[in-house]
Short mmCIF file of C-alpha atoms and ligand atoms in Angstrom, two decimals:
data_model
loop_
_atom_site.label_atom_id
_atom_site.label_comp_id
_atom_site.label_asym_id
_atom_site.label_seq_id
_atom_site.Cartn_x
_atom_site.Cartn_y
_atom_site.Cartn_z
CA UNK K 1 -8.70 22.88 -26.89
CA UNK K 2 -5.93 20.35 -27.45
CA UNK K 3 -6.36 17.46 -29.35
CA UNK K 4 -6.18 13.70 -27.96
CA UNK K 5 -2.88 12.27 -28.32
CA UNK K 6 -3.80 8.81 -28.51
CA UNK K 7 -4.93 6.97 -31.76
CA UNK K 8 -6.84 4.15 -31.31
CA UNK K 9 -7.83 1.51 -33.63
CA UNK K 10 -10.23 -1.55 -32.85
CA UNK K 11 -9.83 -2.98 -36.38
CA UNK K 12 -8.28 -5.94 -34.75
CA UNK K 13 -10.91 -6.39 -32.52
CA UNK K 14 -14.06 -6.08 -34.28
CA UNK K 15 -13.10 -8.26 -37.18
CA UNK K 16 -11.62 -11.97 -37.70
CA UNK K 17 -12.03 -14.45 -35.26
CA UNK K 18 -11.82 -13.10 -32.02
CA UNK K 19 -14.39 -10.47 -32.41
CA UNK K 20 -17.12 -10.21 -30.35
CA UNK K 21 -20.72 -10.53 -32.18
CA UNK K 22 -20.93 -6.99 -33.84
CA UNK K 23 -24.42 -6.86 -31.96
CA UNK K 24 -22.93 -7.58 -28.51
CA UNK K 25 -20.28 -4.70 -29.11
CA UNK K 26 -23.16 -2.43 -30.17
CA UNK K 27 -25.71 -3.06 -27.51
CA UNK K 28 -22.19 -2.52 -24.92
CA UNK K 29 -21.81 0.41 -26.92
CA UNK K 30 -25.64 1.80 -26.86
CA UNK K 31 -25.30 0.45 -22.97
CA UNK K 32 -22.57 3.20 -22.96
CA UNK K 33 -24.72 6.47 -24.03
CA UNK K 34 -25.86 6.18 -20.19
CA UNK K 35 -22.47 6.24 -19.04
CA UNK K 36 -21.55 9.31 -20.83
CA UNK K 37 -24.56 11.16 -19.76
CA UNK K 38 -23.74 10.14 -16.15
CA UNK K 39 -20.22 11.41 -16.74
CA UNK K 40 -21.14 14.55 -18.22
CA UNK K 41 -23.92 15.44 -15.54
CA UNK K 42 -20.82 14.68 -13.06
CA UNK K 43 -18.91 16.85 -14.37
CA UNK K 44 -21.68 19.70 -14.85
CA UNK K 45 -22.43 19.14 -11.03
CA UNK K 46 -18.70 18.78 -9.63
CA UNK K 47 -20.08 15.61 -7.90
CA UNK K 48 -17.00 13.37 -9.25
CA UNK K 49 -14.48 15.61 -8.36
CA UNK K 50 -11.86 13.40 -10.88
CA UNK K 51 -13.04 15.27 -13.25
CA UNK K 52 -12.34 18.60 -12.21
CA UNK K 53 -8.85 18.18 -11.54
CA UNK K 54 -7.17 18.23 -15.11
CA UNK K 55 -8.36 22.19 -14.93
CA UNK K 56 -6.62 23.32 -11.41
CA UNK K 57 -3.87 25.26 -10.95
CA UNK K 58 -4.19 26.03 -7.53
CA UNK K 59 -2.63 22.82 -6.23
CA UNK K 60 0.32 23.48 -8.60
CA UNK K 61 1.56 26.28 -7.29
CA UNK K 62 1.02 25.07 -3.61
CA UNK K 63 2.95 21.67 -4.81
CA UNK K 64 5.91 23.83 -6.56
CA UNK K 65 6.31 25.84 -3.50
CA UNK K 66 6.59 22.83 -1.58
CA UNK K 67 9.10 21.00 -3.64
CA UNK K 68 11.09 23.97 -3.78
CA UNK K 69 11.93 23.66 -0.14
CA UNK K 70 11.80 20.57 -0.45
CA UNK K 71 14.89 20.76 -3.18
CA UNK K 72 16.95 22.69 -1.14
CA UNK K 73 17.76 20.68 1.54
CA UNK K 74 16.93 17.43 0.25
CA UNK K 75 19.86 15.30 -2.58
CA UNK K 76 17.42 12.62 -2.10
CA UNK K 77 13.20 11.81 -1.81
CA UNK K 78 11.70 9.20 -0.42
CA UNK K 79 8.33 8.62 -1.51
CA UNK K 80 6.20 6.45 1.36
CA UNK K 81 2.72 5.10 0.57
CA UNK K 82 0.81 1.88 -1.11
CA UNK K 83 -1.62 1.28 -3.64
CA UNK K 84 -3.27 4.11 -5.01
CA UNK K 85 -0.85 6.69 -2.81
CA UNK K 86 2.43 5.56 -4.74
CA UNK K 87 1.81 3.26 -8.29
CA UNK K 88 1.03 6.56 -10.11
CA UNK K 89 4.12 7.86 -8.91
CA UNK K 90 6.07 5.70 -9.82
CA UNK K 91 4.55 5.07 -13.54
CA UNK K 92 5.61 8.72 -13.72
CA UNK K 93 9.46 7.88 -13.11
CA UNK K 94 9.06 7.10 -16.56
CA UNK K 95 9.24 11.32 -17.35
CA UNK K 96 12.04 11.80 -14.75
CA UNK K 97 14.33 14.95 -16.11
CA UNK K 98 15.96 15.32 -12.39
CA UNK K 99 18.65 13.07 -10.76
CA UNK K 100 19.14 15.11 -7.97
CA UNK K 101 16.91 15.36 -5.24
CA UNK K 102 16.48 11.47 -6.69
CA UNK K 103 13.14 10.41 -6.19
CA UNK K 104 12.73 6.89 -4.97
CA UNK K 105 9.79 5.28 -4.29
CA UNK K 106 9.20 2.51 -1.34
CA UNK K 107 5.65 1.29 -1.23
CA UNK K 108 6.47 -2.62 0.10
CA UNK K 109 7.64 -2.62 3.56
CA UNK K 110 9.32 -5.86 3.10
CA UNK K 111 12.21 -5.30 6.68
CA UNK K 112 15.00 -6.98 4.06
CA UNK K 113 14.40 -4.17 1.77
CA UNK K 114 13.35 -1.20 3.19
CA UNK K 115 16.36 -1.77 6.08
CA UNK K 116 19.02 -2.27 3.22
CA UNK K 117 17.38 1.25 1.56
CA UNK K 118 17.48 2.74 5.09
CA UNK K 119 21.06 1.93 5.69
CA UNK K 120 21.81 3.35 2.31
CA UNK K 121 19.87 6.64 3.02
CA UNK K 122 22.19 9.95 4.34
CA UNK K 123 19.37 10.91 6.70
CA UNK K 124 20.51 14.73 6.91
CA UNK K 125 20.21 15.06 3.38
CA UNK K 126 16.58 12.62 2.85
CA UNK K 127 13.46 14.12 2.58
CA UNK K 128 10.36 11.54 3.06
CA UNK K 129 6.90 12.19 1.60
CA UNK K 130 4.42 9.77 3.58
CA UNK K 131 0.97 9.23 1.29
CA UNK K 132 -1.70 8.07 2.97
CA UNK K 133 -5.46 9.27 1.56
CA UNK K 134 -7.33 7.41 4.49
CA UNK K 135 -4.02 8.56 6.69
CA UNK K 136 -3.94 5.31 8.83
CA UNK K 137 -2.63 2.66 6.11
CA UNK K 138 -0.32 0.12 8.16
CA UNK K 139 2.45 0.03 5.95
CA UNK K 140 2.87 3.76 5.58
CA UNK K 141 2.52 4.17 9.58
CA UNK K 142 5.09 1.06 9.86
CA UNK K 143 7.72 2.62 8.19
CA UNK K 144 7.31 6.46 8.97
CA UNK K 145 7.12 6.12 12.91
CA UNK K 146 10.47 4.99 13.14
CA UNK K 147 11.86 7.12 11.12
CA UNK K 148 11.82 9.64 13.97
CA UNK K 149 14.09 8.02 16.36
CA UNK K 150 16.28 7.14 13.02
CA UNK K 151 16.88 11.08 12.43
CA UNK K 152 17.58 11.94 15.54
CA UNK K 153 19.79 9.38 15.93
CA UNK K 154 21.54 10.41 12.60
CA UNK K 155 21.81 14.22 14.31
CA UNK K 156 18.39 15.87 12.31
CA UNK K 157 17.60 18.25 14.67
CA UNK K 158 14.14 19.96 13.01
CA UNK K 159 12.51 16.37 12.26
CA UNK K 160 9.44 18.21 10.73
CA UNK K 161 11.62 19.74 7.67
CA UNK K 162 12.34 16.20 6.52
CA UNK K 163 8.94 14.99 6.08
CA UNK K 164 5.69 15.95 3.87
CA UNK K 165 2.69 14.47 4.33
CA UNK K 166 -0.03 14.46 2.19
CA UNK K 167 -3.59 13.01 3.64
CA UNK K 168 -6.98 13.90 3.39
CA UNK K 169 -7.93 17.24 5.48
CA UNK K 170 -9.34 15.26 9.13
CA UNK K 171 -8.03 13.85 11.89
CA UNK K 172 -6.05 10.23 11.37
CA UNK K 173 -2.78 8.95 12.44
CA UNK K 174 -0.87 9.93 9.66
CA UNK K 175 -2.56 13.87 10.61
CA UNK K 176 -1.87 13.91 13.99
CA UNK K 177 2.17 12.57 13.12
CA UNK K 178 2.53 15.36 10.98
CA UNK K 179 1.28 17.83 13.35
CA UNK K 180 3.62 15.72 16.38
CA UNK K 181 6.50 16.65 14.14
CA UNK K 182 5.37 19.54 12.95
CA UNK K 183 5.51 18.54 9.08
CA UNK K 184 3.88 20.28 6.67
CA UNK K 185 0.83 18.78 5.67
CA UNK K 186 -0.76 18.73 2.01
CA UNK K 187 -4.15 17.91 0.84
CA UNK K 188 -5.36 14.79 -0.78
CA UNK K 189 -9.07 15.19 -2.07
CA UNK K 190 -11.44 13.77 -0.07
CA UNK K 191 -13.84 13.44 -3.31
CA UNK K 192 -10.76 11.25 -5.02
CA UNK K 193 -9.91 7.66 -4.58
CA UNK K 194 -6.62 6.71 -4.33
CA UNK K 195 -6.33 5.03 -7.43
CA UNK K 196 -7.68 7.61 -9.43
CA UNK K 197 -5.23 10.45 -7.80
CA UNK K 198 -2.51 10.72 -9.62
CA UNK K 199 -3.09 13.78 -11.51
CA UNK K 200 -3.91 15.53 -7.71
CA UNK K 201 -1.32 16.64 -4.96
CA UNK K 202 -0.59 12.40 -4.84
CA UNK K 203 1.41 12.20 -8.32
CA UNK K 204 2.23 16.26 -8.46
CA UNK K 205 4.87 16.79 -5.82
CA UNK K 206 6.63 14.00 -6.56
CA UNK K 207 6.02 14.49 -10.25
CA UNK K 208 7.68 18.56 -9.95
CA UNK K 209 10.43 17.10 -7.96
CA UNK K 210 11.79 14.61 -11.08
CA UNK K 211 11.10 17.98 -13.28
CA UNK K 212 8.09 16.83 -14.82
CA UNK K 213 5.65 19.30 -16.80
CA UNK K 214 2.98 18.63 -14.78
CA UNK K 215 0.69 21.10 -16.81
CA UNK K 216 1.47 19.12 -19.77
CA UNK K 217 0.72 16.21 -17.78
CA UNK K 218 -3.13 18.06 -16.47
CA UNK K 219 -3.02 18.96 -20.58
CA UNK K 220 -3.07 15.61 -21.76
CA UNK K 221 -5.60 14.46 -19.50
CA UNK K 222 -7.65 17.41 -20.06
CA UNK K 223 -7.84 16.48 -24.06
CA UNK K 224 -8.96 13.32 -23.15
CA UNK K 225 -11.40 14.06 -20.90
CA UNK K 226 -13.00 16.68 -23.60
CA UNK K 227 -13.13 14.60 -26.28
CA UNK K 228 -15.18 12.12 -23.94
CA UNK K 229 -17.25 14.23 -22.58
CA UNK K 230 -17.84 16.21 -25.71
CA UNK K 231 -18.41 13.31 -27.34
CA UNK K 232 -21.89 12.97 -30.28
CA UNK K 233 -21.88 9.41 -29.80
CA UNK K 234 -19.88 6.44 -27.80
CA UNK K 235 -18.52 5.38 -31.07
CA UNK K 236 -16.63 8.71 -30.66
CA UNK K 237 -14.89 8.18 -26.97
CA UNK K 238 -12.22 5.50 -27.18
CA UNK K 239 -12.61 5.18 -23.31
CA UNK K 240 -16.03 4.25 -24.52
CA UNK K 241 -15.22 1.90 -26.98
CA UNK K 242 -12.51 0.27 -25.44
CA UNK K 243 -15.22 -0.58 -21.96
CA UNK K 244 -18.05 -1.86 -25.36
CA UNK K 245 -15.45 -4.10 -26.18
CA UNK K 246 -14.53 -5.61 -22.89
CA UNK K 247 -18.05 -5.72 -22.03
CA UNK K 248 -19.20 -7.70 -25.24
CA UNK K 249 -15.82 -9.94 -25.01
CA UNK K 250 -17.26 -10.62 -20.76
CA UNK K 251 -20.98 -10.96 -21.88
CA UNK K 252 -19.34 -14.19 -24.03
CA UNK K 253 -17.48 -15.67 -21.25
CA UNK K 254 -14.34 -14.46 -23.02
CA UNK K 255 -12.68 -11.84 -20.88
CA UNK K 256 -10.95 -13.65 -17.98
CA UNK K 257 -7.89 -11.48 -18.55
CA UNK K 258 -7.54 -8.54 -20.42
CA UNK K 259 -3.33 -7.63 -21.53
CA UNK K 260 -1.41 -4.15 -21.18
CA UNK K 261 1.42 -4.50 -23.81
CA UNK K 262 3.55 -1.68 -24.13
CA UNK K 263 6.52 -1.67 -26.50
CA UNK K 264 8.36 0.75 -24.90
CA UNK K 265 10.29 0.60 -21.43
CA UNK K 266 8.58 3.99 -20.68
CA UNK K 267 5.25 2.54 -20.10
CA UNK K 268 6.86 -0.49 -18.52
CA UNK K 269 5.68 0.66 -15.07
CA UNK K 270 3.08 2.13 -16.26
CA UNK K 271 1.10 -1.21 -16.26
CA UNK K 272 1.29 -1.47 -12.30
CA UNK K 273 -0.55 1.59 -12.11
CA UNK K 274 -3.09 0.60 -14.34
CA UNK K 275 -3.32 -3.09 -12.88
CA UNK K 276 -4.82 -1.79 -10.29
CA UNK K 277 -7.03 0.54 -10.96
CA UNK K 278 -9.12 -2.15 -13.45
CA UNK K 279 -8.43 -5.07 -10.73
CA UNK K 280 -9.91 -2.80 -7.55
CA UNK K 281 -11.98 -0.57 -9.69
CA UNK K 282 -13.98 -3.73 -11.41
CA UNK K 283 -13.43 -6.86 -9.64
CA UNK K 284 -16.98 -7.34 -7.49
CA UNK K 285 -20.07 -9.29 -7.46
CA UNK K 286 -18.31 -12.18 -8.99
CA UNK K 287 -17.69 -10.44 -12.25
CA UNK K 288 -14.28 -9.03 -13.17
CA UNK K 289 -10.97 -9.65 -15.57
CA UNK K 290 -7.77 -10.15 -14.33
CA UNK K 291 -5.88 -7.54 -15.85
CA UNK K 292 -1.88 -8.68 -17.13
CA UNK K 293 0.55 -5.91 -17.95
CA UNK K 294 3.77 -7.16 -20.40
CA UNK K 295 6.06 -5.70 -21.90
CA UNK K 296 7.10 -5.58 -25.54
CA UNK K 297 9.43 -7.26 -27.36
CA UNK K 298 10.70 -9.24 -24.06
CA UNK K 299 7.51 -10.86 -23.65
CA UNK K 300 7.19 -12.48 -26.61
CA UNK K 301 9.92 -14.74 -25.61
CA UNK K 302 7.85 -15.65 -22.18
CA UNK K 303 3.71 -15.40 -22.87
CA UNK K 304 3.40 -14.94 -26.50
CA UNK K 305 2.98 -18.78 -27.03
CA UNK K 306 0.24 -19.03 -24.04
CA UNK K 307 -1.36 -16.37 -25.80
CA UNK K 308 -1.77 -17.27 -29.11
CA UNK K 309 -2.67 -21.20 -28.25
CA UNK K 310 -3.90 -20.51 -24.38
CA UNK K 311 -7.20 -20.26 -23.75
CA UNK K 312 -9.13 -17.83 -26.01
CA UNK K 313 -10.27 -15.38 -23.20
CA UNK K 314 -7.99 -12.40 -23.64
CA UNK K 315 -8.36 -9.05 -24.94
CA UNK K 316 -4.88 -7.25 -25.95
CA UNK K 317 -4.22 -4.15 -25.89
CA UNK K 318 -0.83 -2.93 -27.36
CA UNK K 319 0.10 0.57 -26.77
CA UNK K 320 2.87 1.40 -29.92
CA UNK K 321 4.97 4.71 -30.04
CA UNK K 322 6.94 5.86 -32.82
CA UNK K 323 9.95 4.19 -32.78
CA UNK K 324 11.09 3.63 -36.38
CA UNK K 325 14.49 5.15 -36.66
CA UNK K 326 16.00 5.11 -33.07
CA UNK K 327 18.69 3.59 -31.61
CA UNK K 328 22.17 2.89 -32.90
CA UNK K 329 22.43 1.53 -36.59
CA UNK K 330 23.56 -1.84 -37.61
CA UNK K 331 26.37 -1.62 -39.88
CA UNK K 332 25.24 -3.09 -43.34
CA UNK K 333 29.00 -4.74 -44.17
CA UNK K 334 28.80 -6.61 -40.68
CA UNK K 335 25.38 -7.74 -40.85
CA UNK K 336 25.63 -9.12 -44.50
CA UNK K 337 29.52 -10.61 -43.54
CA UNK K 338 27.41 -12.55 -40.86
CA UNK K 339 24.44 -13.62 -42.93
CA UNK K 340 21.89 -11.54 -40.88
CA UNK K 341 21.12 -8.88 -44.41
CA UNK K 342 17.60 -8.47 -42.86
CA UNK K 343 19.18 -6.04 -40.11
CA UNK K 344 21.55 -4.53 -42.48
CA UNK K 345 21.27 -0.46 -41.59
CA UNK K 346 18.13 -1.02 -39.29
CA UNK K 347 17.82 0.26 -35.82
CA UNK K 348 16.57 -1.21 -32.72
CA UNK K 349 13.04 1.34 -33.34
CA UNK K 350 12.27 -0.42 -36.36
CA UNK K 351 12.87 -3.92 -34.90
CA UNK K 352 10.26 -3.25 -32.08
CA UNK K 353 7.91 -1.05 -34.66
CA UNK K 354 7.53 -4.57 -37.18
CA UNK K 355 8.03 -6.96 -33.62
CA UNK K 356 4.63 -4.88 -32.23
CA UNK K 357 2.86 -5.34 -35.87
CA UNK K 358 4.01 -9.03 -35.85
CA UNK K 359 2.48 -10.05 -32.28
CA UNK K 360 -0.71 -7.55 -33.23
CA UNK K 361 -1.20 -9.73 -36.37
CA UNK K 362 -0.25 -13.17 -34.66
CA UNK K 363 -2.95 -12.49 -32.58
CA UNK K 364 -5.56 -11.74 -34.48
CA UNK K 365 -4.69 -14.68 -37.28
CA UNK K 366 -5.26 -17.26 -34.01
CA UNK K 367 -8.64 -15.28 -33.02
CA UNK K 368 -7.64 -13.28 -30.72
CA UNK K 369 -8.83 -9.79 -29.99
CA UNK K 370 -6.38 -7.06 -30.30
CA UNK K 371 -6.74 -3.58 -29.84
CA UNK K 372 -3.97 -0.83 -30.47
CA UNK K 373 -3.00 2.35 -29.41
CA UNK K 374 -0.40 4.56 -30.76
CA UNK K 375 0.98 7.75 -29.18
CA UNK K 376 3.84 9.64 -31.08
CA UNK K 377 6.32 9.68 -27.43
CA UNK K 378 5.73 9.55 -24.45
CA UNK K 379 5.66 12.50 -22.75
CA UNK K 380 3.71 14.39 -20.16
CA UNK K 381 1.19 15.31 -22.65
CA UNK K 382 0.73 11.71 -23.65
CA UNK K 383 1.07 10.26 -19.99
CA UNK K 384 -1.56 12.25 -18.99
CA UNK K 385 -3.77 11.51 -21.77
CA UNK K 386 -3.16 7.59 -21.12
CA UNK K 387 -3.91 8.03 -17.30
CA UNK K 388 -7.19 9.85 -18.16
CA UNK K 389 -7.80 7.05 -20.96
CA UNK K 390 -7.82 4.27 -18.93
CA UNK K 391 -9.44 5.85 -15.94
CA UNK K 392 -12.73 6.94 -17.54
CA UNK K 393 -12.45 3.75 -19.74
CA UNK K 394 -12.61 2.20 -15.85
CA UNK K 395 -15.42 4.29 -14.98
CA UNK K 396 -17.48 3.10 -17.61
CA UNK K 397 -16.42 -0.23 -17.59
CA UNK K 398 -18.04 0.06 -14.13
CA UNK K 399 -21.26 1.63 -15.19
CA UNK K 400 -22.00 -0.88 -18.12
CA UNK K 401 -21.24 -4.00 -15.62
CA UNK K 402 -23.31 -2.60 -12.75
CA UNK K 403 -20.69 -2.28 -10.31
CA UNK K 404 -19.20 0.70 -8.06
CA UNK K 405 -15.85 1.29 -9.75
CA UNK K 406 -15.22 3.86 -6.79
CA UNK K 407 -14.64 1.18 -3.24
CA UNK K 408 -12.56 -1.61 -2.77
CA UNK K 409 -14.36 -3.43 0.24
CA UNK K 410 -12.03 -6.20 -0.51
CA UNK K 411 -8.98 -4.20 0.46
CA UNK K 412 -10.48 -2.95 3.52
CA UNK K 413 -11.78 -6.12 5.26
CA UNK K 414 -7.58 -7.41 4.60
CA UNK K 415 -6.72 -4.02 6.30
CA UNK K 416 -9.06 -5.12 9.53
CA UNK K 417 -7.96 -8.43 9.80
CA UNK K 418 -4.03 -7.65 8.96
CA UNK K 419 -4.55 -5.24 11.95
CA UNK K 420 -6.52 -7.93 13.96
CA UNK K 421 -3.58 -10.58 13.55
CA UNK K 422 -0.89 -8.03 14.68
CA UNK K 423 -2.89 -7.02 17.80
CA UNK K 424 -2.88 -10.98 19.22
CA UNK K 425 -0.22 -11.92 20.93
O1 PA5 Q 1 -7.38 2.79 -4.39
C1 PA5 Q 1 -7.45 2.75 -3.18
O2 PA5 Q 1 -8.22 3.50 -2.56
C2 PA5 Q 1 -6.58 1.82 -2.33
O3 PA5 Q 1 -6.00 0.82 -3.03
C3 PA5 Q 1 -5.52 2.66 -1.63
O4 PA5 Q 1 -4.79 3.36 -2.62
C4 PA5 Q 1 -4.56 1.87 -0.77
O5 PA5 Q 1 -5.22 0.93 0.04
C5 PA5 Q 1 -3.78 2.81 0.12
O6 PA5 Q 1 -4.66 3.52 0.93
P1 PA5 Q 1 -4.29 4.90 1.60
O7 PA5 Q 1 -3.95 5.84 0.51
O8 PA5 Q 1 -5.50 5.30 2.36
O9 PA5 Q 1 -3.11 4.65 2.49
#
């Protein structure tokens, strides 16, 4: 069984300052011993079908067969679907190895944008993947219905070749277009919500079309899922310790946000994914944290000050790779000729390796909480393992606050009335 790639410390968080009282964090973290159990009966019963999906292969092969046609017709990949059906996609642009087909995703259907892309678009040569779990999603049906009239316009003659839809196995709108056009169809679990299906048919097709490992990708989740599940105590799941800590830092009034900072461009987009899988996973019954994703070093020019001296109800989380060494070197001659001997024969990988230990340690001298994780690179191994990190950490971040981390009746009552406004005349 491989080992978790992530290395997590807390030492920020549990000392100094901004720690929360050590017996809030270890009531949150007895609270969690009934989260694990739950977990582990789930995944002993198949009820929380999540779970299962690091181990398939099944859906592999069907998604490599599909992007195989998919390749050879297609120079470019249009990727059409919101929310949970398109942010995990595109945190995994990150891993792209293939520029050609070039997968693009549109998930806003702002008419300013999505027009320009349209015009920009060789229609013979686009393939469109329409995501829709729920398959009736207005902005997915907005853009994909006239799309039709578009490619015949252009000259496609077999309309069904340039479209793949994947939606969950009943009837819906986005269903019966498929089977109008006579596109293939694909399955999207009915047991997984579309925030947690990334690692399913959602994030795979598009993930084998930019070359990505995707069994590296099911690897790394798989490790992390084992070494929660498998876990003695809490103490020895960092999804579990990292929900303790947010739970003891809310029980003190002292978690209105809690702060994704990668330094690395990799995991840049990363932090929409994640946004909103805490945001729609957590935020109910009046309790919640706003989560903030930044990025490393550029926002330490633009929120490091609110941070340090803002209000004290923050928990940060800095996610570090190994970056000493990389990037071109600063010749020492110039660098001393111009007075700046501190850069002399340093790269820009150790700049951002000492930038991430001096915001960690800012932080934490002006009471704030920090937490850090490291992972060597990221990779699919490592992607996956973050993605099945923060999703269990989620999940049981939902158990110890009492709420569902599983619906989003917010989104759906905006759905009804969104649909209700564009009905009146
Ligand atoms: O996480 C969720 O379930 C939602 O945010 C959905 O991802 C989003 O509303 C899109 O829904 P659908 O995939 O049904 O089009």
């Amino acid at each position: 069984m491989s080992q978790s790639p992530l290395t997590v410390s807390l030492d920020l968080a549990l000392s100094g300052k901004g720690a929360p009282p050590r017996a809030d964090y270890d009531a949150s973290l007895g609270a969690a011993v009934g989260a694990l159990a739950w977990l582990r009966q789930q995944a002993a019963d198949k009820s929380l079908e999540l779970l299962g999906v690091p181990a398939r292969t099944d859906d592999i092969r069907k998604a490599r067969a599909r992007a195989k046609e998919i390749a050879a017709s297609a120079n470019r990949v249009v990727v059409l679907g919101i929310g949970g059906s398109s942010l995990g996609g595109q945190a995994l642009t990150a891993l792209r190895k293939n520029a050609v087909p070039f997968v693009e995703f549109y998930d806003n259907p702002d008419p300013f944008s999505w027009t320009a892309a349209l015009k920009r678009f060789d229609l013979k040569k686009t393939h469109f993947i329409a995501i829709s779990k729920s398959g009736g999603t207005a902005e997915v049906m907005m853009q994909v219905l006239p799309l039709v009239e578009m490619l015949k316009k252009a000259g496609v003659r077999n309309i069904g070749k340039h479209f793949t839809i994947i939606t969950e196995p009943h009837d819906s709108a986005l269903a019966a277009f498929a089977d109008s056009i006579k596109a293939p169809k694909l399955d999207h679990p009915l047991g997984v919500g579309g925030r947690y299906s990334v690692l399913t048919m959602v994030g795979l097709l598009p993930a084998i079309l930019m070359g990505i490992d995707v069994k590296q990708l099911r690897a790394g989740a798989a490790a992390v899922l084992a070494q929660t599940l498998g876990a003695k105590s809490p103490a020895d799941s960092p999804a579990a310790t990292g929900a303790a800590l947010h739970h003891a830092l809310a029980k003190q009034g002292r978690l209105a946000n809690t702060i994704l900072w990668p330094y690395c461009d990799a995991l840049a987009v990363f932090g929409g994914w994640w946004k909103q899988l805490w945001a729609e996973s957590l935020g109910k019954d009046g309790q919640g944290s706003t989560p903030v994703s930044v990025l490393g070093p550029v926002d330490q020019h633009s929120q490091l000050q609110l941070f340090r001296d803002g209000p004290n109800n923050a928990l940060f989380t800095l996610v570090t790779i190994d970056m000493k060494g990389h990037g071109p070197v600063v010749p020492k001659a110039s660098a001393k000729a111009l007075g700046q001997d501190y850069l002399a024969g340093k790269r820009p990988g150790d700049l951002i390796a000492a930038q991430s230990r001096g915001t960690a340690q800012t932080l934490f001298n002006n009471g704030r909480p920090v937490r850090m994780i490291h992972v060597k690179k990221v990779d699919a191994f490592s992607m996956g393992a973050l993605m099945m990190h923060f999703m269990l950490e989620t999940i049981i971040m939902g158990r110890l606050m009492g709420v569902n981390p599983f619906d989003q009746p917010g989104v759906e009552e905006a759905k009804i009335l969104a649909r209700q406004y564009l009905s009146q005349k």
